[in-house]
Coordinates of C-alpha atoms in Angstrom, one line a residue:
Chain P
M9 CA 2.8 -61.6 52.3
I10 CA 1.7 -63.4 49.3
A11 CA -1.1 -60.7 48.8
R12 CA 0.6 -57.7 49.2
L13 CA 3.5 -59.4 46.9
Y14 CA 0.1 -60.0 44.0
S15 CA -1.2 -56.5 44.9
T16 CA 2.2 -54.6 44.3
K17 CA 2.5 -56.7 40.7
K18 CA -1.3 -55.9 40.1
A19 CA -0.8 -51.9 40.7
Q20 CA 2.5 -51.8 38.7
L21 CA 1.0 -53.9 36.1
Q22 CA -1.9 -51.9 35.8
M23 CA 0.4 -48.7 35.7
I24 CA 2.6 -50.3 32.5
E25 CA -0.7 -50.5 31.2
T26 CA -2.1 -47.1 31.1
I27 CA 1.5 -46.1 29.6
L28 CA 1.3 -48.7 26.5
V29 CA -1.8 -47.4 26.0
L30 CA -1.0 -43.6 25.8
L31 CA 2.0 -44.7 24.4
I32 CA -0.2 -46.4 21.5
F33 CA -2.2 -43.0 21.6
L34 CA 0.5 -41.0 20.9
F35 CA 2.3 -43.0 18.0
I36 CA -1.7 -43.0 16.6
L37 CA -1.9 -39.1 17.0
I38 CA 2.1 -38.3 15.2
F39 CA 0.9 -41.0 12.0
G40 CA -2.1 -39.2 11.7
I41 CA -0.5 -35.7 11.8
Y42 CA 2.5 -37.0 9.6
F43 CA 0.0 -38.3 7.0
Y44 CA -1.9 -34.6 7.4
Y45 CA 1.4 -32.6 6.7
Q46 CA 2.2 -35.0 3.9
Y47 CA -1.0 -34.6 2.1
V48 CA -1.2 -30.5 3.0
F49 CA 2.2 -30.2 1.4
T50 CA 1.7 -32.0 -1.6
D51 CA -1.5 -30.3 -2.4
I52 CA 0.6 -26.9 -1.6
Q53 CA 3.5 -28.2 -4.3
E54 CA 0.7 -28.1 -6.2
E55 CA -0.9 -25.1 -6.0
A56 CA 3.0 -23.8 -6.6
S57 CA 3.4 -25.7 -9.6
E58 CA -0.1 -24.1 -11.2
I59 CA 1.0 -21.1 -10.4
S60 CA 4.9 -21.6 -11.9
E61 CA 3.3 -22.4 -15.1
K62 CA 0.7 -19.5 -15.0
Q63 CA 3.5 -17.2 -14.8
A64 CA 5.8 -19.0 -17.6
T65 CA 2.9 -18.4 -19.7
T66 CA 2.4 -14.5 -18.6
L67 CA 6.0 -14.1 -19.5
V68 CA 6.4 -15.4 -22.7
S69 CA 3.9 -12.9 -24.0
S70 CA 5.5 -10.2 -22.0
I71 CA 8.4 -11.1 -23.5
T72 CA 8.0 -9.3 -27.0
N73 CA 6.9 -6.6 -25.3
L74 CA 9.9 -5.8 -22.8
P75 CA 11.5 -2.6 -23.5
E76 CA 15.1 -4.2 -23.8
L77 CA 13.7 -6.3 -26.6
S78 CA 10.3 -4.5 -28.4
C79 CA 10.0 -3.1 -31.7
T80 CA 9.4 0.6 -30.8
R81 CA 6.2 0.9 -33.5
E82 CA 4.3 -2.8 -33.3
K83 CA 3.0 -4.8 -30.2
D84 CA 4.3 -8.4 -30.3
C85 CA 7.4 -7.9 -31.9
I86 CA 11.4 -8.4 -31.5
D87 CA 13.5 -6.0 -32.7
I88 CA 16.4 -8.1 -34.0
I89 CA 19.2 -5.3 -33.4
K90 CA 18.2 -5.1 -29.9
L91 CA 18.2 -8.9 -29.0
I92 CA 21.4 -9.3 -30.4
N93 CA 23.0 -6.7 -28.1
F94 CA 21.1 -7.9 -25.3
K95 CA 24.3 -10.1 -24.1
S96 CA 26.2 -7.1 -23.0
I97 CA 22.7 -5.4 -21.5
Y98 CA 22.1 -8.8 -19.4
N99 CA 25.9 -9.2 -18.0
Q100 CA 26.1 -5.4 -17.0
N101 CA 22.5 -6.4 -15.3
R102 CA 22.6 -9.8 -14.0
A103 CA 21.6 -9.6 -10.9
Y104 CA 18.5 -7.6 -12.1
Y105 CA 17.7 -10.2 -15.3
S106 CA 18.4 -13.3 -12.7
T107 CA 15.4 -12.0 -10.2
L108 CA 13.1 -11.3 -13.1
F109 CA 13.7 -14.5 -15.3
K110 CA 14.5 -17.1 -12.3
N111 CA 14.9 -20.8 -13.2
K112 CA 14.4 -20.6 -16.8
K113 CA 15.6 -21.2 -20.6
I114 CA 14.4 -18.3 -22.5
S115 CA 15.0 -18.2 -26.2
I116 CA 14.1 -16.9 -29.7
Q117 CA 13.8 -18.6 -32.5
Q118 CA 13.8 -18.0 -36.5
I119 CA 11.1 -20.2 -38.0
Y120 CA 10.4 -18.5 -41.5
P121 CA 12.5 -18.0 -43.5
E122 CA 14.4 -21.1 -42.3
I123 CA 18.5 -20.4 -41.0
Q124 CA 20.3 -23.6 -41.6
Q125 CA 22.8 -22.6 -38.5
N126 CA 21.8 -23.7 -34.8
S127 CA 21.4 -22.7 -31.4
C128 CA 23.9 -19.7 -30.4
S129 CA 24.5 -18.6 -26.9
F130 CA 24.7 -14.8 -28.2
T131 CA 26.5 -12.8 -30.6
N132 CA 26.8 -9.8 -31.6
T133 CA 27.6 -9.6 -35.3
F134 CA 25.4 -8.9 -37.7
P135 CA 23.4 -9.9 -39.7
I136 CA 22.9 -13.1 -37.7
Q137 CA 23.1 -16.5 -38.6
C138 CA 21.9 -18.2 -35.9
Q139 CA 18.5 -20.0 -35.8
E140 CA 17.9 -19.2 -32.2
I141 CA 19.1 -16.7 -29.6
I142 CA 19.2 -18.2 -26.1
I143 CA 18.9 -14.9 -23.5
H144 CA 18.5 -16.5 -20.5
E145 CA 19.3 -19.6 -19.0
S146 CA 19.3 -20.9 -15.7
I147 CA 19.0 -24.5 -15.0
P148 CA 19.0 -26.1 -11.5
K149 CA 21.0 -29.0 -10.8
N150 CA 18.7 -31.0 -9.8
Y151 CA 15.2 -30.6 -10.9
K152 CA 12.1 -32.5 -11.1
S153 CA 10.8 -31.4 -13.9
K154 CA 10.2 -29.6 -17.7
S155 CA 7.7 -27.4 -18.5
I156 CA 7.5 -26.2 -22.4
V157 CA 5.3 -22.6 -23.1
S158 CA 5.8 -21.1 -26.5
L159 CA 4.1 -18.3 -28.4
P160 CA 4.5 -17.1 -32.0
T161 CA 6.3 -13.5 -32.7
L162 CA 7.1 -11.4 -35.2
I163 CA 10.9 -10.8 -35.6
N164 CA 11.3 -7.2 -37.3
Y165 CA 14.6 -6.0 -38.8
P166 CA 14.5 -2.4 -38.8
N167 CA 17.3 -1.9 -41.0
K168 CA 15.7 -3.5 -44.1
N169 CA 12.2 -2.3 -42.7
K170 CA 11.0 -6.2 -43.0
N171 CA 9.5 -8.9 -40.6
S172 CA 10.1 -12.8 -40.3
L173 CA 8.2 -14.7 -37.8
G174 CA 9.4 -16.4 -35.1
K175 CA 8.5 -18.3 -31.4
V176 CA 9.4 -17.1 -28.2
V177 CA 10.2 -20.4 -26.1
I178 CA 10.4 -20.9 -22.6
E179 CA 11.2 -24.0 -20.3
V180 CA 10.4 -23.5 -17.0
Y181 CA 12.1 -25.9 -14.5
K182 CA 11.2 -27.0 -11.3
Chain Z
M9 CA -0.5 -44.3 54.7
E10 CA -2.6 -46.9 52.6
K11 CA -0.8 -47.8 49.7
R12 CA -4.4 -48.2 48.0
G13 CA -5.6 -44.4 48.1
F14 CA -1.8 -43.1 47.1
A15 CA -1.9 -45.2 44.2
I16 CA -5.4 -44.3 43.0
T17 CA -4.2 -40.5 43.6
F18 CA -1.0 -41.0 41.7
K19 CA -3.2 -42.5 38.6
W20 CA -5.2 -39.1 38.8
I21 CA -2.0 -37.6 38.8
F22 CA -0.5 -39.6 36.3
A23 CA -3.9 -39.0 33.9
L24 CA -3.6 -35.0 34.2
I25 CA -0.3 -35.1 33.5
A26 CA -0.6 -37.2 30.3
G27 CA -3.8 -35.4 29.3
M28 CA -2.1 -31.9 29.4
I29 CA 0.4 -33.1 27.4
I30 CA -1.8 -34.5 24.9
F31 CA -4.0 -30.9 25.2
L32 CA -1.0 -28.7 24.7
F33 CA 0.1 -30.8 21.4
I34 CA -3.0 -30.7 20.0
I35 CA -3.4 -26.7 20.6
N36 CA -0.3 -26.6 19.0
F37 CA -1.0 -28.3 16.0
A38 CA -3.9 -26.2 15.5
Y39 CA -1.9 -23.0 16.0
K40 CA 0.6 -24.6 13.3
H41 CA -1.9 -25.7 11.1
I42 CA -4.1 -22.3 11.2
F43 CA -0.7 -20.1 10.8
I44 CA -0.1 -22.3 7.5
S45 CA -3.6 -21.9 6.4
E46 CA -3.4 -18.3 6.6
S47 CA 0.4 -18.2 5.0
K48 CA -1.3 -20.5 2.2
T49 CA -4.0 -18.1 1.5
S50 CA -1.8 -14.5 2.0
T51 CA 0.9 -16.2 0.0
I52 CA -1.8 -17.4 -3.3
L53 CA -3.8 -14.2 -2.7
L54 CA -0.2 -12.1 -3.6
T55 CA 0.8 -14.7 -6.5
N56 CA -2.7 -14.3 -7.9
I57 CA -2.2 -10.2 -7.6
E58 CA 0.9 -10.8 -9.3
A59 CA -0.1 -12.8 -12.3
Q60 CA -2.7 -10.3 -13.0
L61 CA -0.4 -7.1 -12.9
D62 CA 2.0 -9.2 -14.9
S63 CA -1.1 -10.0 -17.5
I64 CA -1.6 -6.2 -18.1
S65 CA 2.3 -5.7 -17.7
F66 CA 2.2 -5.0 -21.7
A67 CA -0.5 -2.7 -21.6
D68 CA -0.5 1.0 -21.9
D69 CA -2.9 3.0 -20.3
F70 CA -5.4 0.6 -19.2
D71 CA -7.6 0.1 -16.0
T72 CA -9.1 -2.5 -14.4
I73 CA -10.7 -3.6 -11.0
I74 CA -9.4 -6.6 -9.3
D75 CA -11.9 -8.6 -6.8
L76 CA -10.2 -10.0 -3.5
N77 CA -13.5 -11.2 -2.7
E78 CA -13.2 -10.4 0.8
K79 CA -11.7 -7.5 2.4
F80 CA -7.5 -7.6 2.6
K81 CA -5.4 -5.4 4.3
I82 CA -2.4 -5.4 1.7
N83 CA 1.4 -3.9 2.4
L84 CA 2.5 -1.7 -0.7
N85 CA 6.1 -1.5 -0.4
C86 CA 8.5 -0.4 -2.9
N87 CA 10.1 -4.0 -3.6
S88 CA 7.5 -6.3 -2.3
L89 CA 3.9 -6.8 -1.3
Q90 CA 2.7 -8.2 1.6
I91 CA -0.2 -9.7 3.2
A92 CA -0.7 -10.9 7.2
N93 CA 3.6 -10.6 7.6
I94 CA 3.8 -12.9 4.4
P95 CA 6.1 -10.7 1.6
L96 CA 6.4 -11.7 -1.9
K97 CA 9.0 -9.4 -4.0
T98 CA 8.2 -7.7 -7.1
N99 CA 10.3 -6.0 -9.4
K100 CA 6.8 -3.8 -10.5
I101 CA 6.6 -0.4 -10.5
I102 CA 3.6 0.1 -8.3
F103 CA 2.8 3.8 -7.5
S104 CA 0.1 3.4 -4.2
P105 CA -0.4 4.4 -0.7
K106 CA 1.6 2.2 1.4
T107 CA -2.0 0.2 3.0
I108 CA -4.6 -0.5 1.3
E109 CA -7.8 -2.3 3.4
S110 CA -10.5 -3.5 0.9
N111 CA -12.0 -5.9 -0.8
N112 CA -10.9 -4.6 -4.4
L113 CA -8.1 -2.9 -6.3
K114 CA -8.6 0.0 -8.9
I115 CA -5.2 -0.8 -11.0
W116 CA -4.3 1.8 -13.6
T117 CA -1.6 1.0 -16.0
R118 CA 0.6 3.5 -18.0
T119 CA 3.9 3.0 -20.2
W120 CA 6.8 6.0 -18.8
K121 CA 7.7 7.3 -22.3
Y122 CA 10.9 9.5 -21.6
P123 CA 11.5 9.8 -24.2
F124 CA 11.3 6.1 -25.3
P125 CA 9.4 3.3 -23.7
I126 CA 11.3 2.3 -20.4
A127 CA 8.7 0.7 -17.9
N128 CA 5.2 -0.1 -17.4
F129 CA 4.4 2.4 -14.4
Y130 CA 0.9 0.8 -11.8
Y131 CA -1.4 3.0 -10.1
I132 CA -3.1 1.4 -7.4
T133 CA -5.0 3.5 -4.6
N134 CA -8.7 3.3 -2.7
K135 CA -8.4 6.9 -1.7
N136 CA -10.4 9.9 -3.1
Y137 CA -8.4 13.1 -4.4
Y138 CA -9.2 16.5 -5.1
F139 CA -7.3 18.3 -7.9
I140 CA -7.4 21.9 -7.9
D141 CA -6.4 24.2 -10.8
P142 CA -5.1 21.3 -12.6
S143 CA -4.5 21.1 -16.5
Y144 CA -7.6 19.3 -18.5
E145 CA -4.9 17.6 -20.4
L146 CA -3.6 15.7 -17.3
L147 CA -7.1 15.5 -15.8
S148 CA -8.0 13.7 -19.1
Q149 CA -6.0 10.9 -18.6
I150 CA -7.1 9.7 -15.1
P151 CA -9.3 6.6 -15.4
E152 CA -13.0 7.3 -14.3
S153 CA -12.5 4.9 -11.5
F154 CA -9.6 7.2 -9.6
S155 CA -12.1 9.5 -7.8
I156 CA -10.8 13.0 -8.8
K157 CA -12.6 15.3 -8.1
T158 CA -12.4 19.2 -8.9
Y159 CA -14.8 20.5 -6.5
P160 CA -13.7 19.6 -2.7
D161 CA -16.2 19.2 -0.4
T162 CA -14.2 19.2 3.0
A163 CA -16.8 17.7 5.0
E164 CA -15.9 14.6 3.4
E165 CA -12.9 12.6 5.3
D166 CA -9.7 10.7 4.0
V167 CA -9.3 12.7 1.2
E168 CA -6.3 13.8 -0.6
I169 CA -6.1 17.6 -1.6
V170 CA -3.7 18.2 -4.7
F171 CA -2.6 21.9 -5.3
F172 CA -1.2 22.2 -9.4
T173 CA -0.4 25.8 -8.1
R174 CA 0.9 27.5 -5.6
P175 CA -1.7 27.7 -2.4
T176 CA -2.8 30.6 -0.6
Q177 CA -2.4 30.8 3.5
Y178 CA -6.1 30.9 3.5
E179 CA -6.2 27.5 1.5
L180 CA -3.8 26.1 3.1
E181 CA -5.3 27.4 6.2
K182 CA -8.9 25.9 5.1
Y183 CA -7.8 21.9 4.3
K184 CA -5.5 21.8 7.1
E185 CA -7.3 19.1 8.7
H186 CA -6.1 16.8 5.2
K187 CA -3.6 15.6 3.3
I188 CA -1.7 18.3 0.8
K189 CA 0.5 18.3 -2.0
I190 CA 1.5 20.7 -4.1
I191 CA 2.9 20.2 -7.7
N192 CA 4.9 23.5 -8.9
N193 CA 8.2 24.0 -10.9
N194 CA 8.4 20.4 -11.6
K195 CA 8.6 19.4 -7.9
V196 CA 6.1 17.3 -6.0
T197 CA 5.7 18.3 -2.2
F198 CA 4.7 15.9 0.2
Q199 CA 3.7 17.9 3.5
S200 CA 6.8 19.5 3.7
K201 CA 9.2 17.2 1.7
S202 CA 10.0 17.6 -1.6
A203 CA 11.0 15.4 -4.8
D204 CA 11.7 15.8 -8.2
Y205 CA 9.2 14.3 -11.1
F206 CA 10.4 13.4 -15.0
G207 CA 7.2 13.4 -17.3
D208 CA 3.3 13.0 -16.3
E209 CA 3.6 9.3 -15.9
M210 CA 5.5 9.8 -12.9
L211 CA 4.5 13.0 -12.0
L212 CA 1.0 10.8 -11.6
G213 CA 3.2 8.3 -9.4
A214 CA 3.4 11.2 -6.9
I215 CA 0.1 12.5 -6.6
F216 CA -0.7 8.0 -5.7
T217 CA 1.5 7.6 -3.4
D218 CA 1.3 8.7 0.3
D219 CA 4.8 8.2 1.3
I220 CA 8.2 10.4 -0.2
A221 CA 10.4 7.7 0.8
K222 CA 8.7 5.3 -0.9
Y223 CA 7.5 7.4 -4.0
N224 CA 11.6 8.3 -4.1
C225 CA 12.4 4.6 -4.1
L226 CA 10.3 3.8 -6.7
K227 CA 11.6 6.9 -9.0
Q228 CA 15.0 5.9 -8.2
R229 CA 13.9 2.2 -9.8
A230 CA 12.4 3.5 -12.5
L231 CA 15.8 6.1 -13.1
N232 CA 17.8 2.8 -12.8
K233 CA 15.6 1.0 -16.1
L234 CA 15.6 4.1 -17.9
K235 CA 19.7 3.8 -17.8
I236 CA 19.8 0.3 -18.6
I237 CA 17.0 1.1 -22.1
A238 CA 19.4 4.1 -22.9
S239 CA 22.1 1.6 -22.8
V240 CA 19.6 -0.5 -25.4
Y241 CA 19.7 2.6 -27.6
Q242 CA 23.4 3.4 -27.6
K243 CA 23.9 -0.2 -28.4
K244 CA 21.5 -0.7 -31.1
A245 CA 23.1 2.8 -32.6
Q246 CA 26.2 1.6 -32.8
T247 CA 25.0 -1.5 -34.6
L248 CA 22.9 0.5 -36.6
S249 CA 26.1 3.1 -37.7
Q250 CA 28.0 -0.3 -39.1
I251 CA 25.4 -0.4 -41.2
N252 CA 24.6 2.5 -42.8
C253 CA 25.3 6.2 -41.9
Q254 CA 28.4 5.8 -40.2
D255 CA 28.6 9.8 -39.0
K256 CA 25.1 10.3 -38.2
Y257 CA 24.9 8.3 -35.1
Q258 CA 27.7 10.1 -33.4
L259 CA 25.4 12.6 -31.8
I260 CA 22.4 10.6 -30.2
I261 CA 25.0 8.1 -29.4
T262 CA 26.8 10.8 -27.0
L263 CA 23.2 12.2 -25.8
L264 CA 22.3 9.1 -25.0
E265 CA 25.5 8.2 -22.6
N266 CA 24.7 11.9 -21.0
F267 CA 21.3 11.1 -21.1
K268 CA 22.5 8.2 -18.2
I269 CA 23.6 11.4 -16.2
E270 CA 21.0 14.4 -17.2
L271 CA 17.6 14.2 -18.4
N272 CA 17.4 16.1 -21.7
P273 CA 14.3 14.0 -23.2
E274 CA 13.6 16.9 -25.8
A275 CA 17.2 16.4 -27.1
V276 CA 17.5 12.9 -28.0
Q277 CA 13.8 12.9 -29.1
N278 CA 15.1 15.6 -31.7
A279 CA 18.3 13.8 -32.8
D280 CA 16.2 10.9 -33.3
L281 CA 13.8 12.4 -35.0
N282 CA 16.9 14.0 -37.5
L283 CA 18.4 10.3 -38.3
Q284 CA 14.6 10.0 -39.6
E285 CA 15.0 12.9 -42.2
N286 CA 18.1 11.8 -43.6
D287 CA 16.9 9.1 -44.2
C288 CA 18.9 7.1 -41.1
T289 CA 16.8 3.7 -39.1
P290 CA 15.7 5.6 -36.5
L291 CA 16.0 4.3 -33.3
F292 CA 12.3 4.7 -31.5
N293 CA 10.3 6.8 -33.7

């Protein structure tokens, strides 16, 4: 009887041993997969970040050639009259421009000749007295990082037939 | 029954079931990994194509070839690009066949001016075209990389025939095995359905698109953009009229308002040239 009891307990112990080995193996497997996926997702996030910066760089050069803002005769030039009227166009087509510009702040700043006043959201009075005109602003509530891309541009005053020096600034939020 | 023998059998069954579960788990992981890798490759490729299109977005009359390194099947829909069920929304106006399977993309951009610059059109194709009676003016605009021939060889397959005059019954019969487009009276006929076009740039778009529904969708997007740009020039005219030449801008403001409904580019162009002649700042000349 003792031998039978001993045999039963031995079998049970072996069963428990097998189950424990399997469980430990599964835990190691799950941890391995978890850490592998963490690596893959980090890699994808880095790719996404690189792509986002490339897009911002391309956008900054294409802003000055948007038909809504660009000068008619020159390339890489912004028409000041189109710029100051852009607000109403933007509001009428908000969905289109939100999809085009996404989570960014895009502004046009005049560098020379200098203008004393600071930033304007928009104005449609002319002549303008704003050093910076913000044409799009969509900042997510919880962003992790911000990168800034800028490019010099001409700002044309068509009524005076003169140009001033400015820059397009894009702040990208991730 | 001997418990010993039964215990061994039970062990084997248990090992088989446990092993099967682990095996299925690993297979599932492998499939998910393959899916993630394919999705990542497709997304990166689509984003790179979009970035390359962005980089030539301000070029007028520019053609290039994008090398994809290996053969891919790309679906070019009206509002999106798609590779292997991964879509990427695009706001670009791309005239192309619905599907291109190739290891490179031939791209050509033109600025649609009607009469002022409105949007950049992209033309992408991998097909061969035969033009019958085209005007030299139109033919000379198309880059050499786009295989356009004017002497059809019906032995060649996968060729689209484009008639620039009304074809005869004999010609229709001769080319019945091929896809045909007919350009006549400011309309393009895709097999049996017709659509309007506005300007040479849109005509070229109709030629390089193989589906009338897609062409109509792209045309509508272009016309929506035209309304936006017409509004931009209207507001520019209103602002300029406050500075100088108050009365002279009224005509072009009215024409631009009507332009959103009925396209008359010559009238708008003439009104703008008229401003220049009257020493007023023109809008787009």
